[in-house]
PDB file of C-alpha atoms and ligand atoms in Angstrom:
ATOM      1  CA  MET Y 201     -16.946  14.294  38.228  1.00 95.00           C
ATOM      2  CA  ILE Y 202     -17.022  14.864  34.461  1.00 98.00           C
ATOM      3  CA  LYS Y 203     -14.752  17.727  33.393  1.00 98.00           C
ATOM      4  CA  ALA Y 204     -14.200  17.234  29.669  1.00 98.00           C
ATOM      5  CA  PHE Y 205     -15.845  16.035  26.472  1.00 99.00           C
ATOM      6  CA  LEU Y 206     -13.671  14.604  23.683  1.00 98.00           C
ATOM      7  CA  PHE Y 207     -15.320  14.470  20.275  1.00 98.00           C
ATOM      8  CA  ASP Y 208     -14.577  12.343  17.268  1.00 98.00           C
ATOM      9  CA  LEU Y 209     -15.128  14.369  14.091  1.00 97.00           C
ATOM     10  CA  ASP Y 210     -16.346  12.275  11.149  1.00 93.00           C
ATOM     11  CA  GLY Y 211     -19.874  11.028  11.827  1.00 92.00           C
ATOM     12  CA  VAL Y 212     -20.218  12.831  15.179  1.00 97.00           C
ATOM     13  CA  LEU Y 213     -19.881  16.561  14.449  1.00 98.00           C
ATOM     14  CA  VAL Y 214     -20.095  16.475  10.655  1.00 97.00           C
ATOM     15  CA  ASP Y 215     -21.297  13.974   8.102  1.00 92.00           C
ATOM     16  CA  THR Y 216     -17.924  13.504   6.414  1.00 94.00           C
ATOM     17  CA  ALA Y 217     -18.135   9.739   7.059  1.00 89.00           C
ATOM     18  CA  VAL Y 218     -20.293   9.672   3.904  1.00 92.00           C
ATOM     19  CA  PHE Y 219     -17.619  11.596   1.940  1.00 95.00           C
ATOM     20  CA  HIS Y 220     -14.920   9.137   3.062  1.00 96.00           C
ATOM     21  CA  TYR Y 221     -17.126   6.246   1.935  1.00 96.00           C
ATOM     22  CA  LYS Y 222     -17.806   7.831  -1.474  1.00 97.00           C
ATOM     23  CA  ALA Y 223     -14.112   8.522  -2.089  1.00 98.00           C
ATOM     24  CA  TRP Y 224     -12.947   5.051  -0.956  1.00 98.00           C
ATOM     25  CA  LYS Y 225     -15.660   3.370  -3.057  1.00 98.00           C
ATOM     26  CA  ARG Y 226     -14.563   5.392  -6.090  1.00 98.00           C
ATOM     27  CA  LEU Y 227     -10.979   4.277  -5.501  1.00 98.00           C
ATOM     28  CA  ALA Y 228     -11.950   0.620  -5.048  1.00 98.00           C
ATOM     29  CA  ASN Y 229     -13.987   0.772  -8.272  1.00 98.00           C
ATOM     30  CA  GLN Y 230     -10.995   2.259 -10.108  1.00 97.00           C
ATOM     31  CA  LEU Y 231      -8.905  -0.670  -8.836  1.00 97.00           C
ATOM     32  CA  GLY Y 232     -11.513  -3.141 -10.143  1.00 98.00           C
ATOM     33  CA  PHE Y 233     -13.555  -4.120  -7.083  1.00 98.00           C
ATOM     34  CA  ASP Y 234     -16.249  -2.696  -4.816  1.00 98.00           C
ATOM     35  CA  ILE Y 235     -16.848  -1.994  -1.121  1.00 98.00           C
ATOM     36  CA  ASP Y 236     -20.237  -1.934   0.596  1.00 97.00           C
ATOM     37  CA  GLU Y 237     -21.610  -0.124   3.639  1.00 96.00           C
ATOM     38  CA  GLU Y 238     -21.043  -3.068   5.946  1.00 95.00           C
ATOM     39  CA  PHE Y 239     -17.338  -3.193   5.088  1.00 97.00           C
ATOM     40  CA  ASN Y 240     -17.189   0.611   5.357  1.00 95.00           C
ATOM     41  CA  GLU Y 241     -18.202   0.358   9.046  1.00 90.00           C
ATOM     42  CA  THR Y 242     -14.852  -1.325   9.734  1.00 92.00           C
ATOM     43  CA  LEU Y 243     -12.995   1.681   8.271  1.00 93.00           C
ATOM     44  CA  LYS Y 244     -14.544   4.265  10.579  1.00 91.00           C
ATOM     45  CA  GLY Y 245     -12.024   5.852  12.928  1.00 88.00           C
ATOM     46  CA  ILE Y 246      -9.089   4.213  11.133  1.00 91.00           C
ATOM     47  CA  SER Y 247      -6.253   6.322   9.674  1.00 94.00           C
ATOM     48  CA  ARG Y 248      -5.973   6.976   5.942  1.00 97.00           C
ATOM     49  CA  MET Y 249      -3.128   4.518   5.295  1.00 96.00           C
ATOM     50  CA  ASP Y 250      -4.576   1.805   7.544  1.00 95.00           C
ATOM     51  CA  SER Y 251      -7.920   2.228   5.721  1.00 97.00           C
ATOM     52  CA  LEU Y 252      -6.194   1.852   2.351  1.00 98.00           C
ATOM     53  CA  ASP Y 253      -4.423  -1.312   3.547  1.00 98.00           C
ATOM     54  CA  ALA Y 254      -7.757  -2.778   4.707  1.00 98.00           C
ATOM     55  CA  ILE Y 255      -9.447  -1.887   1.398  1.00 98.00           C
ATOM     56  CA  LEU Y 256      -6.655  -3.416  -0.698  1.00 98.00           C
ATOM     57  CA  LYS Y 257      -6.763  -6.594   1.383  1.00 98.00           C
ATOM     58  CA  HIS Y 258     -10.551  -6.710   0.934  1.00 98.00           C
ATOM     59  CA  GLY Y 259     -10.155  -6.432  -2.858  1.00 98.00           C
ATOM     60  CA  GLY Y 260      -7.227  -8.847  -2.979  1.00 98.00           C
ATOM     61  CA  VAL Y 261      -4.973  -6.164  -4.481  1.00 98.00           C
ATOM     62  CA  SER Y 262      -1.306  -5.814  -3.615  1.00 97.00           C
ATOM     63  CA  LEU Y 263       0.555  -2.520  -4.230  1.00 97.00           C
ATOM     64  CA  SER Y 264       4.040  -1.149  -3.567  1.00 98.00           C
ATOM     65  CA  GLN Y 265       4.486   1.530  -0.885  1.00 98.00           C
ATOM     66  CA  GLU Y 266       4.945   4.141  -3.616  1.00 98.00           C
ATOM     67  CA  GLU Y 267       1.688   3.126  -5.341  1.00 98.00           C
ATOM     68  CA  LYS Y 268      -0.143   3.127  -2.005  1.00 98.00           C
ATOM     69  CA  GLU Y 269       0.972   6.682  -1.331  1.00 98.00           C
ATOM     70  CA  LYS Y 270      -0.185   7.680  -4.826  1.00 98.00           C
ATOM     71  CA  TYR Y 271      -3.645   6.144  -4.333  1.00 98.00           C
ATOM     72  CA  ALA Y 272      -4.013   7.573  -0.803  1.00 98.00           C
ATOM     73  CA  LYS Y 273      -3.386  11.017  -2.276  1.00 98.00           C
ATOM     74  CA  ILE Y 274      -5.896  10.446  -5.091  1.00 98.00           C
ATOM     75  CA  LYS Y 275      -8.533   9.397  -2.529  1.00 98.00           C
ATOM     76  CA  ASN Y 276      -7.749  12.426  -0.372  1.00 98.00           C
ATOM     77  CA  ASP Y 277      -8.035  14.785  -3.359  1.00 98.00           C
ATOM     78  CA  TRP Y 278     -11.508  13.351  -4.165  1.00 98.00           C
ATOM     79  CA  TYR Y 279     -12.443  13.611  -0.490  1.00 98.00           C
ATOM     80  CA  LEU Y 280     -11.275  17.253  -0.342  1.00 98.00           C
ATOM     81  CA  GLU Y 281     -13.393  18.103  -3.408  1.00 97.00           C
ATOM     82  CA  LEU Y 282     -16.408  17.190  -1.237  1.00 96.00           C
ATOM     83  CA  VAL Y 283     -15.030  18.842   1.930  1.00 96.00           C
ATOM     84  CA  ASN Y 284     -14.344  22.090   0.104  1.00 96.00           C
ATOM     85  CA  GLN Y 285     -18.064  22.412  -0.660  1.00 95.00           C
ATOM     86  CA  MET Y 286     -18.899  22.295   3.061  1.00 95.00           C
ATOM     87  CA  THR Y 287     -20.382  25.295   4.864  1.00 93.00           C
ATOM     88  CA  VAL Y 288     -21.771  26.068   8.329  1.00 93.00           C
ATOM     89  CA  ASN Y 289     -24.917  24.231   7.213  1.00 92.00           C
ATOM     90  CA  ASP Y 290     -23.034  20.927   7.135  1.00 93.00           C
ATOM     91  CA  ILE Y 291     -22.656  20.526  10.901  1.00 96.00           C
ATOM     92  CA  LEU Y 292     -24.838  17.683  12.157  1.00 97.00           C
ATOM     93  CA  PRO Y 293     -28.084  18.756  13.904  1.00 97.00           C
ATOM     94  CA  GLY Y 294     -27.664  20.152  17.420  1.00 97.00           C
ATOM     95  CA  VAL Y 295     -23.856  20.167  17.393  1.00 98.00           C
ATOM     96  CA  GLU Y 296     -23.256  23.891  17.810  1.00 97.00           C
ATOM     97  CA  THR Y 297     -25.811  24.201  20.631  1.00 98.00           C
ATOM     98  CA  PHE Y 298     -24.388  21.121  22.356  1.00 98.00           C
ATOM     99  CA  LEU Y 299     -20.826  22.494  22.243  1.00 98.00           C
ATOM    100  CA  LYS Y 300     -21.909  25.929  23.499  1.00 98.00           C
ATOM    101  CA  GLU Y 301     -24.023  24.452  26.314  1.00 98.00           C
ATOM    102  CA  SER Y 302     -21.126  22.202  27.330  1.00 98.00           C
ATOM    103  CA  ARG Y 303     -18.831  25.213  27.607  1.00 98.00           C
ATOM    104  CA  SER Y 304     -21.443  27.139  29.566  1.00 98.00           C
ATOM    105  CA  ILE Y 305     -21.536  24.443  32.276  1.00 98.00           C
ATOM    106  CA  GLY Y 306     -17.732  24.461  32.534  1.00 98.00           C
ATOM    107  CA  ILE Y 307     -16.927  21.382  30.453  1.00 98.00           C
ATOM    108  CA  LYS Y 308     -13.664  21.556  28.491  1.00 98.00           C
ATOM    109  CA  ILE Y 309     -13.779  20.450  24.865  1.00 98.00           C
ATOM    110  CA  ALA Y 310     -11.237  18.639  22.697  1.00 98.00           C
ATOM    111  CA  LEU Y 311     -11.274  16.999  19.313  1.00 98.00           C
ATOM    112  CA  GLY Y 312      -9.927  13.431  19.113  1.00 98.00           C
ATOM    113  CA  SER Y 313      -9.881  12.503  15.443  1.00 97.00           C
ATOM    114  CA  ALA Y 314      -7.763  10.309  13.189  1.00 95.00           C
ATOM    115  CA  SER Y 315      -8.241  12.785  10.340  1.00 96.00           C
ATOM    116  CA  LYS Y 316      -5.417  14.932   9.010  1.00 97.00           C
ATOM    117  CA  ASN Y 317      -8.085  17.226   7.534  1.00 97.00           C
ATOM    118  CA  ALA Y 318      -9.771  17.956  10.878  1.00 97.00           C
ATOM    119  CA  SER Y 319      -8.815  21.628  11.346  1.00 96.00           C
ATOM    120  CA  LEU Y 320      -9.883  22.466   7.786  1.00 97.00           C
ATOM    121  CA  ILE Y 321     -13.302  20.864   8.363  1.00 97.00           C
ATOM    122  CA  LEU Y 322     -13.833  22.597  11.729  1.00 97.00           C
ATOM    123  CA  GLU Y 323     -12.856  25.908  10.169  1.00 96.00           C
ATOM    124  CA  LYS Y 324     -15.168  25.478   7.166  1.00 95.00           C
ATOM    125  CA  THR Y 325     -18.100  24.626   9.415  1.00 96.00           C
ATOM    126  CA  GLY Y 326     -17.342  27.524  11.810  1.00 96.00           C
ATOM    127  CA  ILE Y 327     -16.936  25.504  15.033  1.00 97.00           C
ATOM    128  CA  LEU Y 328     -13.131  25.557  15.410  1.00 97.00           C
ATOM    129  CA  VAL Y 329     -13.364  28.414  17.974  1.00 97.00           C
ATOM    130  CA  LEU Y 330     -15.420  26.231  20.336  1.00 98.00           C
ATOM    131  CA  PHE Y 331     -12.527  23.799  20.978  1.00 98.00           C
ATOM    132  CA  ASP Y 332      -9.954  24.093  23.777  1.00 98.00           C
ATOM    133  CA  ALA Y 333      -7.644  21.523  22.146  1.00 98.00           C
ATOM    134  CA  ILE Y 334      -7.368  19.755  18.796  1.00 98.00           C
ATOM    135  CA  ILE Y 335      -5.723  16.345  18.583  1.00 98.00           C
ATOM    136  CA  ASP Y 336      -5.942  14.901  15.085  1.00 97.00           C
ATOM    137  CA  GLY Y 337      -4.180  12.611  12.625  1.00 96.00           C
ATOM    138  CA  ASN Y 338      -1.212  15.001  12.510  1.00 96.00           C
ATOM    139  CA  HIS Y 339      -0.526  14.456  16.229  1.00 96.00           C
ATOM    140  CA  VAL Y 340      -0.851  10.688  16.615  1.00 96.00           C
ATOM    141  CA  SER Y 341       0.992   7.687  15.250  1.00 94.00           C
ATOM    142  CA  ARG Y 342      -1.438   4.933  16.231  1.00 94.00           C
ATOM    143  CA  SER Y 343      -4.989   4.462  14.884  1.00 89.00           C
ATOM    144  CA  LYS Y 344      -8.046   3.857  17.061  1.00 93.00           C
ATOM    145  CA  PRO Y 345      -8.708   1.405  18.787  1.00 95.00           C
ATOM    146  CA  ASP Y 346      -5.388   2.525  20.278  1.00 97.00           C
ATOM    147  CA  PRO Y 347      -6.241   5.153  22.936  1.00 98.00           C
ATOM    148  CA  GLU Y 348      -3.401   7.550  21.954  1.00 98.00           C
ATOM    149  CA  VAL Y 349      -5.636  10.243  20.434  1.00 98.00           C
ATOM    150  CA  PHE Y 350      -7.858  10.486  23.532  1.00 98.00           C
ATOM    151  CA  LEU Y 351      -4.983  10.234  26.030  1.00 98.00           C
ATOM    152  CA  LYS Y 352      -3.321  13.173  24.261  1.00 98.00           C
ATOM    153  CA  GLY Y 353      -6.630  15.075  24.290  1.00 98.00           C
ATOM    154  CA  ALA Y 354      -7.051  14.664  28.057  1.00 98.00           C
ATOM    155  CA  GLU Y 355      -3.439  15.667  28.581  1.00 98.00           C
ATOM    156  CA  ALA Y 356      -3.828  18.794  26.430  1.00 98.00           C
ATOM    157  CA  LEU Y 357      -6.872  19.791  28.494  1.00 98.00           C
ATOM    158  CA  GLY Y 358      -5.173  18.946  31.804  1.00 98.00           C
ATOM    159  CA  VAL Y 359      -8.032  16.614  32.800  1.00 98.00           C
ATOM    160  CA  GLU Y 360      -7.756  13.105  34.326  1.00 98.00           C
ATOM    161  CA  ASN Y 361      -8.773  10.294  31.950  1.00 98.00           C
ATOM    162  CA  ASP Y 362     -11.672   9.084  34.096  1.00 98.00           C
ATOM    163  CA  ALA Y 363     -13.184  12.592  34.077  1.00 98.00           C
ATOM    164  CA  CYS Y 364     -13.558  12.510  30.281  1.00 98.00           C
ATOM    165  CA  VAL Y 365     -16.503  11.470  28.134  1.00 98.00           C
ATOM    166  CA  VAL Y 366     -15.773  10.496  24.523  1.00 98.00           C
ATOM    167  CA  PHE Y 367     -18.361  10.888  21.735  1.00 98.00           C
ATOM    168  CA  GLU Y 368     -17.855   8.347  18.942  1.00 97.00           C
ATOM    169  CA  ASP Y 369     -19.686   6.867  15.948  1.00 94.00           C
ATOM    170  CA  ALA Y 370     -17.142   4.066  15.393  1.00 93.00           C
ATOM    171  CA  TYR Y 371     -16.807   0.752  17.205  1.00 94.00           C
ATOM    172  CA  ALA Y 372     -12.997   1.164  17.107  1.00 94.00           C
ATOM    173  CA  GLY Y 373     -13.395   4.666  18.575  1.00 96.00           C
ATOM    174  CA  VAL Y 374     -15.447   3.400  21.526  1.00 98.00           C
ATOM    175  CA  GLN Y 375     -12.796   0.706  22.059  1.00 98.00           C
ATOM    176  CA  ALA Y 376     -10.143   3.472  22.125  1.00 98.00           C
ATOM    177  CA  ALA Y 377     -12.153   5.435  24.720  1.00 98.00           C
ATOM    178  CA  LYS Y 378     -12.547   2.376  26.934  1.00 98.00           C
ATOM    179  CA  ALA Y 379      -8.813   1.585  26.603  1.00 98.00           C
ATOM    180  CA  ALA Y 380      -8.141   5.162  27.816  1.00 98.00           C
ATOM    181  CA  ASN Y 381     -10.335   4.515  30.897  1.00 98.00           C
ATOM    182  CA  MET Y 382     -12.904   7.058  29.695  1.00 98.00           C
ATOM    183  CA  LEU Y 383     -16.692   6.891  29.423  1.00 98.00           C
ATOM    184  CA  ALA Y 384     -18.075   6.598  25.901  1.00 98.00           C
ATOM    185  CA  VAL Y 385     -21.240   7.905  24.255  1.00 98.00           C
ATOM    186  CA  GLY Y 386     -21.956   6.049  21.018  1.00 98.00           C
ATOM    187  CA  ILE Y 387     -23.527   8.161  18.295  1.00 97.00           C
ATOM    188  CA  GLY Y 388     -25.497   5.807  16.063  1.00 96.00           C
ATOM    189  CA  SER Y 389     -27.059   2.383  16.333  1.00 94.00           C
ATOM    190  CA  GLU Y 390     -27.004  -0.056  19.263  1.00 94.00           C
ATOM    191  CA  GLU Y 391     -26.208  -2.845  16.845  1.00 92.00           C
ATOM    192  CA  VAL Y 392     -22.815  -1.345  16.004  1.00 92.00           C
ATOM    193  CA  LEU Y 393     -21.978   0.527  19.220  1.00 96.00           C
ATOM    194  CA  HIS Y 394     -22.910  -2.034  21.869  1.00 96.00           C
ATOM    195  CA  ASN Y 395     -19.568  -1.401  23.628  1.00 96.00           C
ATOM    196  CA  ALA Y 396     -20.548   2.213  24.518  1.00 98.00           C
ATOM    197  CA  ASP Y 397     -21.780   3.295  27.992  1.00 98.00           C
ATOM    198  CA  LEU Y 398     -24.658   5.263  26.486  1.00 98.00           C
ATOM    199  CA  ILE Y 399     -26.062   5.411  22.960  1.00 98.00           C
ATOM    200  CA  THR Y 400     -27.865   8.241  21.224  1.00 97.00           C
ATOM    201  CA  LYS Y 401     -28.799   8.938  17.607  1.00 96.00           C
ATOM    202  CA  GLY Y 402     -27.205  12.404  17.630  1.00 97.00           C
ATOM    203  CA  LEU Y 403     -26.153  15.386  19.714  1.00 98.00           C
ATOM    204  CA  ASN Y 404     -29.612  16.929  19.203  1.00 98.00           C
ATOM    205  CA  GLU Y 405     -31.232  14.145  21.272  1.00 97.00           C
ATOM    206  CA  MET Y 406     -29.825  14.943  24.743  1.00 97.00           C
ATOM    207  CA  SER Y 407     -28.358  18.001  26.489  1.00 98.00           C
ATOM    208  CA  PRO Y 408     -24.825  17.904  27.989  1.00 98.00           C
ATOM    209  CA  SER Y 409     -26.326  17.797  31.528  1.00 98.00           C
ATOM    210  CA  GLU Y 410     -28.605  14.882  30.582  1.00 98.00           C
ATOM    211  CA  ILE Y 411     -25.644  12.966  29.153  1.00 98.00           C
ATOM    212  CA  ILE Y 412     -23.669  13.484  32.371  1.00 98.00           C
ATOM    213  CA  THR Y 413     -26.573  12.386  34.567  1.00 97.00           C
ATOM    214  CA  LYS Y 414     -27.334   9.297  32.494  1.00 97.00           C
ATOM    215  CA  ILE Y 415     -23.787   8.089  31.944  1.00 97.00           C
ATOM    216  CA  LEU Y 416     -22.617   8.191  35.594  1.00 91.00           C
TER     217      LEU Y 416
HETATM  218  C1  LIG G 244     -11.365   9.252  10.667  1.00 52.27           C
HETATM  219  C2  LIG G 244     -12.412   8.636   9.771  1.00 52.27           C
HETATM  220  O1  LIG G 244     -11.943  10.253  11.457  1.00 52.27           O
HETATM  221  O2  LIG G 244     -10.309   9.839   9.908  1.00 52.27           O
HETATM  222  C3  LIG G 244     -11.771   7.671   8.791  1.00 52.27           C
HETATM  223  O3  LIG G 244     -13.388   7.972  10.553  1.00 52.27           O
HETATM  224  C4  LIG G 244     -10.658   8.379   8.028  1.00 52.27           C
HETATM  225  O4  LIG G 244     -12.760   7.201   7.912  1.00 52.27           O
HETATM  226  C5  LIG G 244      -9.651   8.942   9.026  1.00 52.27           C
HETATM  227  O5  LIG G 244     -10.015   7.505   7.138  1.00 52.27           O
HETATM  228  C6  LIG G 244      -8.482   9.678   8.358  1.00 52.27           C
HETATM  229  O6  LIG G 244      -8.977  10.829   7.736  1.00 52.27           O
HETATM  230  P1  LIG G 244      -8.160  11.735   6.725  1.00 52.27           P
HETATM  231  O7  LIG G 244      -9.029  12.963   6.578  1.00 52.27           O
HETATM  232  O8  LIG G 244      -6.844  12.063   7.381  1.00 52.27           O
HETATM  233  O9  LIG G 244      -7.979  10.968   5.476  1.00 52.27           O
HETATM  234 MG1  LIG G 245     -16.124   8.891  13.285  1.00 52.27          MG
END
Protein backbone atom coordinates (compact mmCIF):
# COMPACT_ATOMS: atom_id res chain seq x y z
CA MET A 1 0.00 0.00 0.00
CA ILE A 2 1.36 3.43 -0.96
CA LYS A 3 1.53 5.79 2.02
CA ALA A 4 3.92 8.55 0.98
CA PHE A 5 5.11 10.61 -1.97
CA LEU A 6 8.67 11.97 -1.97
CA PHE A 7 9.30 14.80 -4.41
CA ASP A 8 12.49 16.04 -5.97
CA LEU A 9 12.37 19.83 -6.31
CA ASP A 10 14.27 21.14 -9.34
CA GLY A 11 12.49 20.08 -12.53
CA VAL A 12 9.59 18.36 -10.73
CA LEU A 13 7.84 21.04 -8.66
CA VAL A 14 9.53 24.13 -10.09
CA ASP A 15 11.50 24.90 -13.21
CA THR A 16 14.72 25.83 -11.40
CA ALA A 17 16.61 23.19 -13.43
CA VAL A 18 16.76 25.87 -16.14
CA PHE A 19 18.18 28.42 -13.65
CA HIS A 20 20.88 25.96 -12.56
CA TYR A 21 21.80 25.38 -16.21
CA LYS A 22 21.98 29.12 -16.96
CA ALA A 23 24.18 29.81 -13.92
CA TRP A 24 26.53 26.85 -14.56
CA LYS A 25 26.83 27.79 -18.26
CA ARG A 26 27.69 31.37 -17.27
CA LEU A 27 30.37 30.05 -14.93
CA ALA A 28 31.81 27.67 -17.54
CA ASN A 29 31.93 30.53 -20.06
CA GLN A 30 33.76 32.71 -17.53
CA LEU A 31 36.30 29.89 -17.11
CA GLY A 32 36.78 29.72 -20.90
CA PHE A 33 34.67 26.77 -22.03
CA ASP A 34 31.02 25.86 -22.60
CA ILE A 35 28.49 23.24 -21.49
CA ASP A 36 25.50 22.06 -23.53
CA GLU A 37 22.10 20.65 -22.62
CA GLU A 38 23.20 17.05 -23.05
CA PHE A 39 26.02 17.48 -20.54
CA ASN A 40 23.64 19.39 -18.25
CA GLU A 41 21.43 16.27 -17.98
CA THR A 42 24.27 14.56 -16.10
CA LEU A 43 24.27 17.35 -13.49
CA LYS A 44 20.62 16.99 -12.53
CA GLY A 45 20.14 15.81 -8.95
CA ILE A 46 23.85 16.19 -8.16
CA SER A 47 25.02 18.42 -5.29
CA ARG A 48 26.53 21.85 -5.91
CA MET A 49 30.16 20.83 -5.27
CA ASP A 50 29.87 17.53 -7.15
CA SER A 51 28.34 19.47 -10.09
CA LEU A 52 31.24 21.93 -10.04
CA ASP A 53 33.75 19.06 -10.03
CA ALA A 54 32.01 17.47 -13.03
CA ILE A 55 31.93 20.80 -14.91
CA LEU A 56 35.62 21.50 -14.27
CA LYS A 57 36.54 18.00 -15.43
CA HIS A 58 34.43 18.53 -18.56
CA GLY A 59 36.28 21.78 -19.32
CA GLY A 60 39.68 20.35 -18.42
CA VAL A 61 40.15 22.98 -15.69
CA SER A 62 41.85 22.25 -12.39
CA LEU A 63 41.28 24.50 -9.35
CA SER A 64 42.33 24.53 -5.69
CA GLN A 65 39.71 23.80 -3.02
CA GLU A 66 39.66 27.50 -2.11
CA GLU A 67 39.03 28.53 -5.73
CA LYS A 68 36.31 25.89 -6.07
CA GLU A 69 34.51 27.28 -3.05
CA LYS A 70 34.79 30.78 -4.51
CA TYR A 71 33.32 29.71 -7.87
CA ALA A 72 30.55 27.63 -6.24
CA LYS A 73 29.51 30.75 -4.34
CA ILE A 74 29.59 32.89 -7.49
CA LYS A 75 27.37 30.34 -9.28
CA ASN A 76 24.99 30.23 -6.32
CA ASP A 77 24.75 34.03 -6.21
CA TRP A 78 23.81 34.09 -9.93
CA TYR A 79 21.34 31.26 -9.33
CA LEU A 80 19.76 33.12 -6.38
CA GLU A 81 19.33 36.25 -8.54
CA LEU A 82 16.97 34.12 -10.67
CA VAL A 83 15.35 32.36 -7.68
CA ASN A 84 14.62 35.66 -5.96
CA GLN A 85 12.43 36.69 -8.90
CA MET A 86 10.24 33.60 -8.41
CA THR A 87 6.60 33.89 -7.33
CA VAL A 88 3.63 31.55 -6.87
CA ASN A 89 3.29 31.62 -10.66
CA ASP A 90 6.56 29.71 -11.05
CA ILE A 91 5.29 26.36 -9.76
CA LEU A 92 5.08 23.85 -12.60
CA PRO A 93 1.55 23.20 -13.96
CA GLY A 94 -0.69 21.07 -11.74
CA VAL A 95 1.72 20.88 -8.80
CA GLU A 96 -0.39 22.60 -6.16
CA THR A 97 -3.52 20.60 -7.06
CA PHE A 98 -1.52 17.36 -7.10
CA LEU A 99 -0.06 18.02 -3.63
CA LYS A 100 -3.45 18.98 -2.18
CA GLU A 101 -5.19 15.95 -3.72
CA SER A 102 -2.44 13.68 -2.39
CA ARG A 103 -2.98 15.01 1.12
CA SER A 104 -6.74 14.64 0.79
CA ILE A 105 -6.40 10.89 0.11
CA GLY A 106 -4.12 10.47 3.14
CA ILE A 107 -0.74 10.40 1.41
CA LYS A 108 2.14 11.93 3.39
CA ILE A 109 4.44 14.30 1.53
CA ALA A 110 8.18 14.92 1.80
CA LEU A 111 10.75 16.78 -0.21
CA GLY A 112 13.90 14.86 -1.19
CA SER A 113 16.21 17.36 -2.84
CA ALA A 114 19.96 17.86 -3.14
CA SER A 115 19.46 21.63 -3.06
CA LYS A 116 20.54 23.77 -0.13
CA ASN A 117 18.12 26.44 -1.41
CA ALA A 118 15.05 24.19 -1.23
CA SER A 119 13.16 25.82 1.67
CA LEU A 120 13.63 29.28 0.16
CA ILE A 121 12.19 28.10 -3.17
CA LEU A 122 9.21 26.34 -1.55
CA GLU A 123 8.51 29.43 0.52
CA LYS A 124 8.72 31.80 -2.47
CA THR A 125 6.34 29.63 -4.47
CA GLY A 126 3.91 29.25 -1.53
CA ILE A 127 3.91 25.43 -1.29
CA LEU A 128 6.11 24.93 1.80
CA VAL A 129 3.00 24.44 4.01
CA LEU A 130 1.94 21.38 1.98
CA PHE A 131 4.98 19.32 3.09
CA ASP A 132 5.12 17.03 6.13
CA ALA A 133 8.93 16.79 5.98
CA ILE A 134 11.76 18.54 4.15
CA ILE A 135 15.01 16.70 3.48
CA ASP A 136 17.39 18.78 1.40
CA GLY A 137 21.07 19.41 0.71
CA ASN A 138 21.53 20.68 4.28
CA HIS A 139 20.56 17.27 5.70
CA VAL A 140 22.50 14.85 3.51
CA SER A 141 26.16 14.18 2.85
CA ARG A 142 25.87 11.96 -0.23
CA SER A 143 24.54 13.01 -3.66
CA LYS A 144 21.96 11.05 -5.65
CA PRO A 145 22.25 8.28 -6.95
CA ASP A 146 22.96 7.49 -3.30
CA PRO A 147 19.56 6.83 -1.66
CA GLU A 148 20.34 8.83 1.53
CA VAL A 149 17.97 11.73 0.80
CA PHE A 150 14.96 9.44 0.21
CA LEU A 151 15.77 7.07 3.09
CA LYS A 152 15.84 10.09 5.42
CA GLY A 153 12.55 11.33 3.92
CA ALA A 154 10.78 8.02 4.58
CA GLU A 155 12.20 7.94 8.08
CA ALA A 156 11.03 11.50 8.81
CA LEU A 157 7.53 10.54 7.67
CA GLY A 158 7.58 7.24 9.58
CA VAL A 159 6.74 5.27 6.41
CA GLU A 160 8.37 2.02 5.19
CA ASN A 161 10.57 2.45 2.10
CA ASP A 162 8.48 0.16 -0.11
CA ALA A 163 5.37 2.24 0.64
CA CYS A 164 6.96 5.35 -0.92
CA VAL A 165 6.74 6.70 -4.45
CA VAL A 166 9.49 9.09 -5.58
CA PHE A 167 8.91 11.75 -8.26
CA GLU A 168 12.10 12.59 -10.16
CA ASP A 169 13.25 14.33 -13.34
CA ALA A 170 16.85 13.06 -13.09
CA TYR A 171 18.26 9.68 -14.07
CA ALA A 172 20.47 9.78 -10.94
CA GLY A 173 17.37 10.56 -8.85
CA VAL A 174 15.47 7.54 -10.18
CA GLN A 175 18.57 5.43 -9.44
CA ALA A 176 18.51 6.78 -5.86
CA ALA A 177 14.81 5.86 -5.50
CA LYS A 178 15.42 2.34 -6.77
CA ALA A 179 18.42 1.95 -4.43
CA ALA A 180 16.07 2.93 -1.56
CA ASN A 181 13.65 0.15 -2.61
CA MET A 182 11.01 2.72 -3.59
CA LEU A 183 8.84 3.07 -6.69
CA ALA A 184 9.79 5.89 -9.05
CA VAL A 185 7.75 8.16 -11.31
CA GLY A 186 9.95 9.82 -13.92
CA ILE A 187 8.93 13.35 -14.85
CA GLY A 188 10.17 13.98 -18.37
CA SER A 189 11.17 11.91 -21.37
CA GLU A 190 11.35 8.12 -21.73
CA GLU A 191 14.70 8.50 -23.42
CA VAL A 192 16.32 9.84 -20.25
CA LEU A 193 14.19 8.20 -17.54
CA HIS A 194 13.95 4.62 -18.81
CA ASN A 195 14.85 3.34 -15.32
CA ALA A 196 11.58 4.70 -13.81
CA ASP A 197 8.51 2.52 -13.05
CA LEU A 198 6.18 5.03 -14.68
CA ILE A 199 6.84 8.10 -16.81
CA THR A 200 4.76 11.23 -17.21
CA LYS A 201 5.43 14.66 -18.71
CA GLY A 202 4.29 16.50 -15.57
CA LEU A 203 2.14 16.40 -12.45
CA ASN A 204 -0.77 17.89 -14.44
CA GLU A 205 -1.04 14.71 -16.56
CA MET A 206 -2.26 12.22 -13.92
CA SER A 207 -4.03 12.42 -10.55
CA PRO A 208 -2.44 10.93 -7.39
CA SER A 209 -4.97 8.04 -7.47
CA GLU A 210 -4.17 7.31 -11.13
CA ILE A 211 -0.45 7.23 -10.36
CA ILE A 212 -1.02 4.76 -7.51
CA THR A 213 -3.21 2.50 -9.65
CA LYS A 214 -0.81 2.51 -12.60
CA ILE A 215 2.44 2.08 -10.70
CA LEU A 216 1.41 -0.94 -8.57
C1 LIG B 1 19.51 19.55 -7.31
C2 LIG B 1 19.65 20.00 -8.74
O1 LIG B 1 18.16 19.49 -6.95
O2 LIG B 1 20.17 20.44 -6.41
C3 LIG B 1 21.11 20.23 -9.09
O3 LIG B 1 19.07 19.04 -9.61
C4 LIG B 1 21.73 21.19 -8.09
O4 LIG B 1 21.18 20.74 -10.39
C5 LIG B 1 21.55 20.63 -6.68
O5 LIG B 1 23.09 21.39 -8.36
C6 LIG B 1 22.15 21.52 -5.59
O6 LIG B 1 21.42 22.71 -5.54
P1 LIG B 1 21.85 24.01 -4.74
O7 LIG B 1 20.61 24.87 -4.78
O8 LIG B 1 22.17 23.58 -3.33
O9 LIG B 1 23.02 24.60 -5.42
MG1 LIG C 1 15.50 17.46 -10.34
